[in-house]
């Protein structure tokens, strides 16, 4: 588990990255501008920073230079931008950025860059934080949980197995309550909500396995759950 700081002025991107990295078991802090990033860097000493280039107060490259000048660039920094030029990316790398990700960021590229950043230097030992959810020991897990704590695979699997019978019986009751008098769109949303809740419950909140079971690409799965108002975190909690 690592402490990751996400700096981006777009709320949607902050939320998505927080969800994905959180589901990977990392503690995620969010900052919407350079000033908040400075305070977070000072107070939390993050293990890795995802830093947007274009921000309203101070751009990411300037903030990177500032940290480098003041001896604060002690953690890997991954730059992000949807409009940066090659020259900007080269400059950020020259200053000390570890990597550069172009928006929209592909999920696998994000996870690979984060993994590379965290393994570049030994991760500091941290006291165990209260677990908000159990994270699968499958390191291919897709997701951006806050305060999650990873469980051993044996413990996770046994709890998941014991929860399966309850997970299987719940949808039957929910499907029985569906009304055929609903408009098609509402009926479809209701069905999909029950469908995804069933798989989340059955897989102990593992977004990787839910994506595999439902045949969805994981970024699409996150968006679908958000659209339907399904909170994946509460199903992960049930697996604790």
Coordinates of N, CA and C in Angstrom, one line a residue:
X1 N 0.8 -1.2 0.0 CA 0.0 0.0 0.0 C 0.9 1.2 0.0
X2 N 0.6 2.2 -0.9 CA 1.3 3.4 -1.0 C 0.4 4.6 -0.8
X3 N 1.0 5.7 -0.5 CA 0.3 7.0 -0.4 C 0.5 7.8 -1.7
X4 N -0.5 8.0 -2.4 CA -0.4 8.6 -3.8 C -1.2 9.9 -3.8
X5 N -0.5 10.9 -4.3 CA -1.1 12.2 -4.4 C -1.5 12.5 -5.9
X6 N -2.8 12.8 -6.1 CA -3.3 13.1 -7.4 C -3.6 14.6 -7.5
X7 N -2.9 15.2 -8.4 CA -3.1 16.7 -8.6 C -3.7 17.0 -10.0
X8 N -4.9 17.4 -10.0 CA -5.6 17.7 -11.3 C -6.7 18.6 -11.0
X9 N -6.9 19.6 -11.9 CA -8.0 20.6 -11.7 C -9.3 20.1 -12.1
X10 N -9.4 19.0 -12.8 CA -10.6 18.4 -13.3 C -11.2 17.4 -12.3
X11 N -12.3 17.7 -11.7 CA -12.9 16.8 -10.6 C -13.1 15.4 -11.1
X12 N -13.6 15.3 -12.3 CA -13.9 13.9 -12.8 C -12.7 13.0 -12.9
X13 N -11.6 13.6 -13.3 CA -10.3 12.9 -13.4 C -9.8 12.5 -12.0
X14 N -9.9 13.5 -11.1 CA -9.5 13.2 -9.7 C -10.3 12.0 -9.1
X15 N -11.6 12.0 -9.3 CA -12.5 11.0 -8.8 C -12.2 9.6 -9.4
X16 N -12.0 9.6 -10.7 CA -11.7 8.4 -11.4 C -10.4 7.8 -11.0
X17 N -9.3 8.6 -10.9 CA -8.0 8.1 -10.5 C -8.0 7.7 -9.1
X18 N -8.8 8.4 -8.2 CA -8.9 8.0 -6.8 C -9.6 6.6 -6.7
X19 N -10.6 6.4 -7.5 CA -11.3 5.1 -7.4 C -10.4 4.0 -7.9
X20 N -9.8 4.2 -9.0 CA -8.9 3.1 -9.5 C -7.7 2.8 -8.6
X21 N -7.0 3.8 -8.2 CA -5.9 3.6 -7.3 C -6.3 3.1 -6.0
X22 N -7.4 3.6 -5.5 CA -7.9 3.1 -4.2 C -8.3 1.6 -4.3
X23 N -8.9 1.2 -5.4 CA -9.2 -0.2 -5.5 C -7.9 -1.1 -5.6
X24 N -6.8 -0.5 -5.9 CA -5.5 -1.2 -5.9 C -4.9 -1.3 -4.5
X25 N -5.6 -0.7 -3.5 CA -5.1 -0.8 -2.2 C -4.3 0.4 -1.7
X26 N -4.2 1.5 -2.5 CA -3.4 2.7 -2.1 C -4.3 3.7 -1.4
X27 N -3.6 4.5 -0.6 CA -4.3 5.6 0.0 C -4.1 6.8 -0.9
X28 N -5.2 7.4 -1.3 CA -5.1 8.5 -2.3 C -5.5 9.8 -1.7
X29 N -4.7 10.8 -2.0 CA -5.0 12.2 -1.6 C -5.2 13.0 -2.9
X30 N -6.1 13.9 -2.8 CA -6.5 14.7 -4.0 C -6.1 16.2 -3.8
X31 N -5.7 16.8 -4.8 CA -5.4 18.2 -4.8 C -5.9 18.8 -6.2
X32 N -6.6 19.9 -6.2 CA -7.1 20.5 -7.4 C -6.2 21.6 -8.0
X33 N -5.2 22.0 -7.2 CA -4.3 23.0 -7.8 C -2.9 22.9 -7.1
X34 N -2.0 23.7 -7.5 CA -0.6 23.6 -7.0 C -0.5 24.0 -5.5
X35 N -1.3 24.9 -5.1 CA -1.2 25.3 -3.7 C -1.6 24.1 -2.8
X36 N -2.7 23.4 -3.1 CA -3.1 22.3 -2.4 C -2.1 21.2 -2.5
X37 N -1.5 21.0 -3.6 CA -0.4 20.0 -3.8 C 0.8 20.3 -2.9
X38 N 1.1 21.6 -2.8 CA 2.3 21.9 -1.9 C 2.0 21.5 -0.4
X39 N 0.8 21.8 0.0 CA 0.4 21.5 1.4 C 0.4 19.9 1.6
X40 N -0.2 19.2 0.6 CA -0.3 17.8 0.7 C 1.1 17.2 0.7
X41 N 2.0 17.7 -0.2 CA 3.4 17.2 -0.2 C 4.1 17.5 1.1
X42 N 3.8 18.6 1.8 CA 4.5 18.9 3.0 C 3.9 18.0 4.2
X43 N 2.6 17.8 4.2 CA 2.0 17.1 5.3 C 2.1 15.6 5.2
X44 N 1.9 15.1 4.0 CA 1.7 13.6 3.9 C 3.0 12.9 3.3
X45 N 3.9 13.7 2.7 CA 5.1 13.1 2.1 C 4.7 11.8 1.2
X46 N 4.0 12.1 0.1 CA 3.5 11.0 -0.7 C 4.6 10.1 -1.3
X47 N 4.3 8.8 -1.5 CA 5.2 7.9 -2.2 C 5.3 8.1 -3.7
X48 N 4.3 8.7 -4.2 CA 4.2 9.0 -5.7 C 3.2 10.1 -5.9
X49 N 3.5 10.9 -7.0 CA 2.6 12.0 -7.3 C 2.2 11.8 -8.8
X50 N 0.9 11.9 -9.1 CA 0.4 12.1 -10.4 C 0.0 13.6 -10.6
X51 N 0.7 14.2 -11.5 CA 0.7 15.7 -11.5 C 0.2 16.2 -12.9
X52 N -0.9 16.9 -13.0 CA -1.4 17.5 -14.2 C -0.5 18.7 -14.6
X53 N -0.3 18.9 -15.9 CA 0.5 20.0 -16.3 C -0.3 21.3 -16.3
X54 N -1.5 21.3 -16.9 CA -2.2 22.5 -17.1 C -3.1 22.7 -15.9
X55 N -2.8 23.7 -15.0 CA -3.7 24.0 -13.9 C -3.8 25.5 -13.8
X56 N -4.9 26.0 -13.2 CA -5.2 27.5 -13.2 C -4.2 28.4 -12.5
X57 N -3.6 27.9 -11.3 CA -2.8 28.8 -10.6 C -1.3 28.7 -11.0
X58 N -0.8 27.5 -10.9 CA 0.6 27.2 -11.3 C 0.7 25.9 -12.1
X59 N 1.3 25.9 -13.2 CA 1.3 24.7 -14.0 C 2.2 23.7 -13.4
X60 N 2.0 22.4 -13.8 CA 2.6 21.3 -13.2 C 4.2 21.3 -13.4
X61 N 4.6 21.8 -14.6 CA 6.1 21.8 -14.8 C 6.7 22.8 -13.9
X62 N 6.1 24.0 -13.7 CA 6.6 25.0 -12.7 C 6.7 24.4 -11.3
X63 N 5.6 23.7 -10.9 CA 5.6 23.1 -9.6 C 6.7 22.0 -9.5
X64 N 6.9 21.3 -10.5 CA 8.0 20.3 -10.5 C 9.3 20.9 -10.4
X65 N 9.6 22.0 -11.1 CA 10.8 22.8 -10.9 C 11.0 23.3 -9.5
X66 N 9.9 23.8 -8.9 CA 9.9 24.3 -7.6 C 10.4 23.2 -6.6
X67 N 9.7 22.0 -6.7 CA 10.1 20.9 -5.8 C 11.6 20.5 -6.0
X68 N 12.0 20.5 -7.3 CA 13.4 20.1 -7.6 C 14.4 21.1 -7.0
X69 N 14.0 22.4 -7.1 CA 14.9 23.5 -6.6 C 15.0 23.4 -5.1
X70 N 13.9 23.1 -4.4 CA 13.9 23.1 -3.0 C 14.2 21.8 -2.3
X71 N 14.7 20.8 -3.1 CA 15.0 19.5 -2.6 C 13.9 18.7 -2.2
X72 N 12.7 19.0 -2.7 CA 11.5 18.3 -2.3 C 11.1 17.2 -3.3
X73 N 11.9 17.0 -4.4 CA 11.5 16.0 -5.4 C 12.1 14.7 -5.0
X74 N 11.6 14.2 -3.8 CA 12.2 12.9 -3.3 C 11.3 11.7 -3.6
X75 N 10.2 12.0 -4.3 CA 9.3 10.9 -4.7 C 9.1 10.9 -6.2
X76 N 8.8 9.8 -6.8 CA 8.5 9.7 -8.2 C 7.3 10.6 -8.6
X77 N 7.4 11.3 -9.7 CA 6.4 12.1 -10.2 C 6.0 11.7 -11.6
X78 N 4.7 11.5 -11.9 CA 4.3 11.1 -13.2 C 3.4 12.3 -13.7
X79 N 3.8 12.9 -14.8 CA 3.1 14.0 -15.4 C 1.9 13.5 -16.2
X80 N 0.9 14.3 -16.2 CA -0.3 14.0 -17.0 C -0.8 15.3 -17.8
X81 N -1.2 15.0 -19.0 CA -1.7 16.2 -19.8 C -2.4 15.7 -21.1
X82 N -3.4 16.4 -21.5 CA -4.1 16.1 -22.7 C -3.7 17.0 -23.9
X83 N -2.9 18.0 -23.5 CA -2.5 19.1 -24.5 C -1.1 19.4 -24.6
X84 N -0.2 18.7 -23.9 CA 1.2 19.0 -23.8 C 1.9 18.6 -25.1
X85 N 2.9 19.4 -25.4 CA 3.7 19.0 -26.6 C 4.9 18.1 -26.2
X86 N 5.6 17.6 -27.2 CA 6.7 16.7 -26.9 C 7.8 17.4 -26.1
X87 N 8.0 18.7 -26.5 CA 9.0 19.5 -25.8 C 8.6 19.6 -24.3
X88 N 7.4 19.8 -24.0 CA 7.0 19.9 -22.6 C 7.2 18.6 -21.9
X89 N 6.9 17.5 -22.5 CA 7.2 16.2 -21.9 C 8.7 16.0 -21.7
X90 N 9.5 16.3 -22.6 CA 10.9 16.2 -22.5 C 11.5 17.1 -21.4
X91 N 10.9 18.3 -21.3 CA 11.4 19.2 -20.2 C 11.1 18.6 -18.9
X92 N 9.8 18.1 -18.7 CA 9.4 17.6 -17.4 C 10.3 16.4 -17.0
X93 N 10.6 15.6 -18.0 CA 11.5 14.4 -17.7 C 12.9 14.9 -17.4
X94 N 13.4 15.9 -18.0 CA 14.7 16.5 -17.7 C 14.8 17.0 -16.3
X95 N 13.7 17.6 -15.9 CA 13.6 18.2 -14.5 C 13.6 17.1 -13.5
X96 N 13.0 16.0 -13.8 CA 13.0 14.9 -12.8 C 11.8 14.0 -12.8
X97 N 10.8 14.3 -13.7 CA 9.6 13.5 -13.8 C 10.0 12.1 -14.2
X98 N 9.3 11.1 -13.7 CA 9.6 9.7 -14.0 C 9.0 9.3 -15.3
X99 N 7.8 9.8 -15.6 CA 7.0 9.4 -16.7 C 6.1 10.4 -17.2
X100 N 5.5 10.2 -18.3 CA 4.5 11.2 -18.9 C 3.3 10.4 -19.4
X101 N 2.1 10.7 -19.0 CA 0.9 10.0 -19.5 C 0.0 11.0 -20.2
X102 N -0.4 10.6 -21.4 CA -1.2 11.5 -22.2 C -2.7 11.2 -21.9
X103 N -3.5 12.2 -21.7 CA -5.0 12.0 -21.5 C -5.7 11.8 -22.8
X104 N -6.7 11.1 -22.9 CA -7.3 10.2 -21.8 C -6.3 9.1 -21.5
X105 N -6.1 8.8 -20.3 CA -5.1 7.8 -19.9 C -5.7 6.4 -19.9
X106 N -5.0 5.5 -20.7 CA -5.4 4.1 -20.7 C -5.1 3.5 -19.4
X107 N -6.1 2.6 -18.9 CA -6.0 2.1 -17.6 C -4.7 1.3 -17.4
X108 N -4.4 0.4 -18.3 CA -3.2 -0.4 -18.2 C -1.9 0.4 -18.1
X109 N -1.9 1.5 -18.9 CA -0.7 2.4 -18.9 C -0.6 3.1 -17.6
X110 N -1.7 3.5 -17.0 CA -1.7 4.1 -15.7 C -1.1 3.2 -14.6
X111 N -1.7 2.0 -14.6 CA -1.2 1.0 -13.5 C 0.2 0.6 -13.7
X112 N 0.6 0.5 -15.0 CA 2.0 0.1 -15.2 C 3.0 1.2 -14.8
X113 N 2.6 2.5 -15.1 CA 3.4 3.6 -14.7 C 3.5 3.7 -13.2
X114 N 2.4 3.5 -12.5 CA 2.3 3.6 -11.0 C 3.2 2.5 -10.4
X115 N 3.1 1.3 -11.0 CA 3.8 0.2 -10.4 C 5.3 0.5 -10.6
X116 N 5.7 1.0 -11.8 CA 7.1 1.3 -12.0 C 7.6 2.4 -11.1
X117 N 6.8 3.4 -10.8 CA 7.2 4.4 -9.9 C 7.4 4.0 -8.5
X118 N 6.5 3.1 -8.1 CA 6.5 2.6 -6.7 C 7.7 1.6 -6.4
X119 N 8.1 0.9 -7.5 CA 9.1 -0.1 -7.3 C 10.5 0.5 -7.6
X120 N 10.5 1.8 -8.1 CA 11.8 2.4 -8.4 C 12.6 2.6 -7.1
X121 N 12.0 2.9 -6.0 CA 12.6 3.1 -4.7 C 11.9 2.2 -3.7
X122 N 12.5 1.7 -2.7 CA 11.8 0.9 -1.7 C 10.6 1.7 -1.1
X123 N 9.5 1.1 -1.0 CA 8.4 1.7 -0.4 C 8.5 1.7 1.1
X124 N 8.3 2.9 1.8 CA 8.5 3.0 3.2 C 7.5 2.1 3.9
X125 N 7.9 1.6 5.1 CA 7.0 0.7 5.9 C 6.0 1.7 6.6
X126 N 4.7 1.3 6.5 CA 3.7 2.2 7.0 C 2.9 1.3 8.0
X127 N 2.4 2.0 9.1 CA 1.5 1.3 10.0 C 0.2 0.9 9.3
X128 N -0.3 -0.2 9.7 CA -1.6 -0.7 9.1 C -2.7 0.3 9.3
X129 N -3.4 0.7 8.3 CA -4.5 1.6 8.4 C -5.8 0.8 8.5
X130 N -6.8 1.4 9.1 CA -8.1 0.7 9.1 C -8.6 0.4 7.7
X131 N -9.0 -0.8 7.6 CA -9.4 -1.3 6.2 C -10.7 -0.8 5.8
X132 N -10.8 -0.1 4.7 CA -12.1 0.2 4.2 C -12.7 -0.9 3.3
X133 N -11.8 -1.7 2.8 CA -12.2 -2.8 1.9 C -11.1 -3.8 1.9
X134 N -11.5 -5.0 1.5 CA -10.4 -6.1 1.3 C -10.1 -6.0 -0.2
X135 N -8.8 -6.0 -0.4 CA -8.3 -6.0 -1.8 C -7.8 -7.4 -2.2
X136 N -8.1 -7.8 -3.3 CA -7.7 -9.1 -3.8 C -6.2 -9.1 -3.9
X137 N -5.6 -10.3 -3.7 CA -4.1 -10.4 -3.8 C -3.7 -10.5 -5.3
X138 N -4.7 -10.4 -6.2 CA -4.4 -10.4 -7.6 C -3.8 -9.1 -8.0
X139 N -2.5 -9.0 -8.4 CA -1.9 -7.8 -8.7 C -2.3 -7.2 -10.0
X140 N -3.2 -7.9 -10.7 CA -3.7 -7.3 -12.0 C -5.0 -6.6 -11.7
X141 N -5.4 -6.4 -10.5 CA -6.6 -5.7 -10.1 C -6.6 -4.3 -10.7
X142 N -7.7 -3.9 -11.3 CA -7.6 -2.7 -12.2 C -7.7 -1.4 -11.4
X143 N -8.3 -1.4 -10.3 CA -8.8 -0.2 -9.8 C -7.9 0.8 -9.2
X144 N -8.6 2.8 -9.4 CA -8.0 3.9 -8.9 C -8.7 4.2 -7.7
X145 N -9.1 2.1 -3.6 CA -9.8 2.3 -2.5 C -9.1 3.2 -1.5
X146 N -9.7 4.0 -1.0 CA -9.0 4.8 -0.1 C -8.9 4.1 1.3
X147 N -7.7 4.0 1.7 CA -7.4 3.4 3.0 C -7.6 1.9 3.0
X148 N -7.5 1.3 1.8 CA -7.7 -0.2 1.7 C -6.5 -0.9 2.2
X149 N -6.7 -2.1 2.7 CA -5.6 -2.9 3.2 C -5.7 -4.3 2.6
X150 N -4.6 -4.8 2.1 CA -4.6 -6.0 1.3 C -4.6 -7.2 2.2
X151 N -5.5 -8.2 1.9 CA -5.6 -9.4 2.7 C -4.8 -10.5 2.0
X152 N -4.5 -11.5 2.8 CA -3.8 -12.7 2.2 C -4.8 -13.4 1.3
X153 N -4.3 -14.0 0.3 CA -5.2 -14.7 -0.7 C -6.0 -15.8 0.0
X154 N -5.4 -16.5 0.9 CA -6.2 -17.6 1.6 C -7.4 -17.1 2.3
X155 N -7.2 -16.0 3.1 CA -8.2 -15.4 3.9 C -9.3 -14.8 3.0
X156 N -8.9 -14.1 1.9 CA -9.8 -13.5 1.0 C -10.7 -14.6 0.3
X157 N -10.1 -15.6 -0.2 CA -10.8 -16.7 -0.9 C -11.8 -17.4 -0.1
X158 N -11.4 -17.7 1.2 CA -12.3 -18.4 2.1 C -13.5 -17.6 2.4
X159 N -13.3 -16.3 2.6 CA -14.5 -15.4 2.9 C -15.3 -15.2 1.7
X160 N -14.7 -15.1 0.6 CA -15.5 -15.0 -0.7 C -16.3 -16.2 -0.9
X161 N -15.8 -17.4 -0.7 CA -16.5 -18.6 -0.9 C -17.7 -18.7 0.1
X162 N -17.5 -18.3 1.3 CA -18.6 -18.4 2.3 C -19.7 -17.5 2.0
X163 N -19.4 -16.4 1.3 CA -20.4 -15.4 1.0 C -21.2 -15.7 -0.3
X164 N -20.7 -16.7 -1.1 CA -21.3 -16.9 -2.3 C -22.8 -17.4 -2.3
X165 N -23.2 -18.3 -1.3 CA -24.6 -18.7 -1.3 C -25.5 -17.5 -1.1
X166 N -25.2 -16.6 -0.2 CA -26.0 -15.4 0.1 C -26.1 -14.6 -1.2
X167 N -24.9 -14.4 -1.8 CA -24.9 -13.6 -3.0 C -25.8 -14.2 -4.1
X168 N -25.9 -15.5 -4.2 CA -26.7 -16.1 -5.3 C -28.2 -16.0 -5.1
X169 N -28.6 -16.0 -3.8 CA -30.0 -15.9 -3.5 C -30.6 -14.5 -3.6
X170 N -29.8 -13.5 -3.3 CA -30.3 -12.1 -3.3 C -30.9 -11.7 -4.6
X171 N -30.2 -11.9 -5.8 CA -30.8 -11.4 -7.0 C -32.1 -12.0 -7.4
X172 N -32.3 -13.2 -7.1 CA -33.6 -13.9 -7.4 C -34.8 -13.1 -6.8
X173 N -34.6 -12.7 -5.6 CA -35.7 -11.9 -4.9 C -35.8 -10.5 -5.6
X174 N -34.7 -9.9 -5.9 CA -34.8 -8.6 -6.6 C -35.4 -8.6 -7.9
X175 N -35.0 -9.7 -8.7 CA -35.6 -9.8 -10.1 C -37.1 -10.0 -10.0
X176 N -37.5 -10.7 -9.0 CA -39.0 -11.0 -8.8 C -39.7 -9.7 -8.6
X177 N -39.1 -8.7 -8.0 CA -39.8 -7.5 -7.7 C -39.8 -6.5 -8.9
X178 N -39.1 -6.8 -10.0 CA -39.1 -5.9 -11.1 C -40.4 -5.8 -11.8
X179 N -40.8 -4.6 -12.1 CA -42.1 -4.4 -12.7 C -41.9 -4.3 -14.3
X180 N -42.8 -5.0 -15.0 CA -42.8 -5.0 -16.4 C -43.5 -3.7 -17.0
X181 N -44.1 -3.0 -16.0 CA -44.8 -1.8 -16.4 C -43.8 -0.6 -16.5
X182 N -42.6 -0.8 -16.2 CA -41.6 0.3 -16.2 C -41.3 0.7 -17.7
X183 N -40.9 1.9 -18.0 CA -40.4 2.2 -19.3 C -39.1 1.4 -19.6
X184 N -38.8 1.1 -20.8 CA -37.7 0.2 -21.1 C -36.4 0.7 -20.5
X185 N -36.1 2.0 -20.6 CA -34.8 2.4 -20.1 C -34.7 2.2 -18.6
X186 N -35.8 2.5 -17.8 CA -35.8 2.3 -16.4 C -35.7 0.8 -16.0
X187 N -36.4 0.0 -16.8 CA -36.3 -1.4 -16.5 C -34.9 -2.0 -16.8
X188 N -34.3 -1.5 -17.9 CA -33.0 -1.9 -18.2 C -32.0 -1.5 -17.1
X189 N -32.1 -0.2 -16.7 CA -31.2 0.2 -15.6 C -31.4 -0.6 -14.3
X190 N -32.6 -0.9 -14.0 CA -32.9 -1.7 -12.8 C -32.3 -3.1 -12.9
X191 N -32.4 -3.7 -14.1 CA -31.8 -5.0 -14.3 C -30.3 -4.9 -14.2
X192 N -29.7 -3.9 -14.8 CA -28.2 -3.8 -14.8 C -27.7 -3.6 -13.4
X193 N -28.5 -2.8 -12.6 CA -28.1 -2.5 -11.3 C -28.1 -3.8 -10.4
X194 N -29.1 -4.6 -10.6 CA -29.1 -5.9 -9.8 C -28.0 -6.8 -10.3
X195 N -27.8 -6.8 -11.6 CA -26.8 -7.7 -12.3 C -25.4 -7.4 -11.7
X196 N -25.1 -6.1 -11.7 CA -23.7 -5.7 -11.3 C -23.6 -5.9 -9.7
X197 N -24.6 -5.6 -9.0 CA -24.6 -5.8 -7.5 C -24.4 -7.2 -7.2
X198 N -25.0 -8.1 -8.0 CA -24.8 -9.6 -7.8 C -23.4 -10.0 -8.0
X199 N -22.8 -9.5 -9.1 CA -21.4 -9.9 -9.4 C -20.4 -9.3 -8.4
X200 N -20.7 -8.0 -8.0 CA -19.8 -7.4 -7.0 C -19.8 -8.1 -5.7
X201 N -21.0 -8.5 -5.3 CA -21.2 -9.2 -4.0 C -20.5 -10.6 -4.1
X202 N -20.7 -11.3 -5.2 CA -20.2 -12.6 -5.4 C -18.7 -12.6 -5.5
X203 N -18.1 -11.6 -6.1 CA -16.6 -11.5 -6.2 C -15.9 -10.7 -5.1
X204 N -16.7 -10.5 -4.0 CA -16.1 -9.8 -2.9 C -15.6 -8.4 -3.2
X205 N -16.2 -7.7 -4.2 CA -15.8 -6.4 -4.5 C -14.6 -6.3 -5.5
X206 N -14.1 -7.4 -6.0 CA -12.9 -7.4 -6.9 C -13.4 -7.0 -8.3
X207 N -12.9 -5.7 -8.6 CA -13.3 -5.2 -9.9 C -12.7 -6.0 -11.1
X208 N -11.5 -6.6 -10.8 CA -10.9 -7.4 -11.9 C -11.8 -8.5 -12.2
X209 N -12.2 -9.3 -11.2 CA -13.0 -10.5 -11.5 C -14.4 -10.1 -12.0
X210 N -15.0 -9.0 -11.6 CA -16.3 -8.6 -12.1 C -16.2 -8.2 -13.6
X211 N -15.1 -7.5 -13.9 CA -14.8 -7.2 -15.3 C -14.7 -8.5 -16.2
X212 N -14.0 -9.4 -15.6 CA -13.9 -10.7 -16.4 C -15.2 -11.4 -16.5
X213 N -16.0 -11.5 -15.5 CA -17.3 -12.2 -15.5 C -18.3 -11.5 -16.4
X214 N -18.3 -10.2 -16.4 CA -19.3 -9.5 -17.2 C -18.8 -9.1 -18.6
X215 N -17.5 -9.4 -18.9 CA -17.0 -9.1 -20.3 C -16.8 -7.7 -20.6
X216 N -16.6 -6.8 -19.6 CA -16.5 -5.4 -19.8 C -15.0 -5.0 -19.6
X217 N -14.6 -4.0 -20.4 CA -13.3 -3.4 -20.1 C -13.4 -2.6 -18.8
X218 N -12.3 -2.6 -18.0 CA -12.5 -2.2 -16.6 C -12.8 -0.7 -16.5
X219 N -12.3 0.1 -17.4 CA -12.6 1.6 -17.3 C -14.1 1.7 -17.6
X220 N -14.6 1.0 -18.6 CA -16.1 1.0 -18.9 C -16.9 0.6 -17.7
X221 N -16.4 -0.5 -17.0 CA -17.1 -1.0 -15.8 C -17.2 0.1 -14.8
X222 N -16.2 0.8 -14.5 CA -16.2 1.9 -13.5 C -17.3 2.9 -13.9
X223 N -17.3 3.3 -15.1 CA -18.2 4.4 -15.6 C -19.7 3.9 -15.5
X224 N -19.9 2.6 -15.9 CA -21.2 2.0 -15.8 C -21.7 2.0 -14.4
X225 N -20.9 1.6 -13.4 CA -21.3 1.5 -12.0 C -21.6 2.9 -11.5
X226 N -20.8 3.9 -11.9 CA -21.1 5.2 -11.5 C -22.4 5.7 -12.1
X227 N -22.6 5.4 -13.3 CA -23.9 5.8 -14.0 C -25.1 5.2 -13.3
X228 N -25.0 4.0 -12.9 CA -26.1 3.3 -12.3 C -26.2 3.6 -10.8
X229 N -25.3 4.3 -10.2 CA -25.3 4.6 -8.8 C -25.0 3.4 -7.9
X230 N -24.2 2.5 -8.4 CA -23.8 1.3 -7.7 C -22.4 1.7 -7.0
X231 N -22.4 1.6 -5.7 CA -21.2 1.9 -5.0 C -20.4 0.6 -4.7
X232 N -19.3 0.4 -5.5 CA -18.5 -0.8 -5.4 C -17.9 -1.0 -4.1
X233 N -17.6 0.1 -3.4 CA -16.9 0.0 -2.1 C -17.7 -0.7 -1.1
X234 N -19.0 -0.6 -1.1 CA -19.8 -1.3 0.0 C -19.8 -2.8 -0.2
X235 N -19.6 -3.2 -1.5 CA -19.6 -4.7 -1.7 C -18.2 -5.2 -1.3
X236 N -17.2 -4.4 -1.5 CA -15.9 -4.8 -1.0 C -15.8 -4.9 0.5
X237 N -16.5 -4.0 1.2 CA -16.6 -4.1 2.6 C -17.2 -5.4 3.1
X238 N -18.1 -5.9 2.4 CA -18.7 -7.2 2.8 C -17.8 -8.3 2.8
X239 N -16.7 -8.2 2.0 CA -15.7 -9.3 1.9 C -14.7 -9.2 3.0
X240 N -14.8 -8.2 3.9 CA -13.8 -8.1 4.9 C -13.9 -9.2 6.0

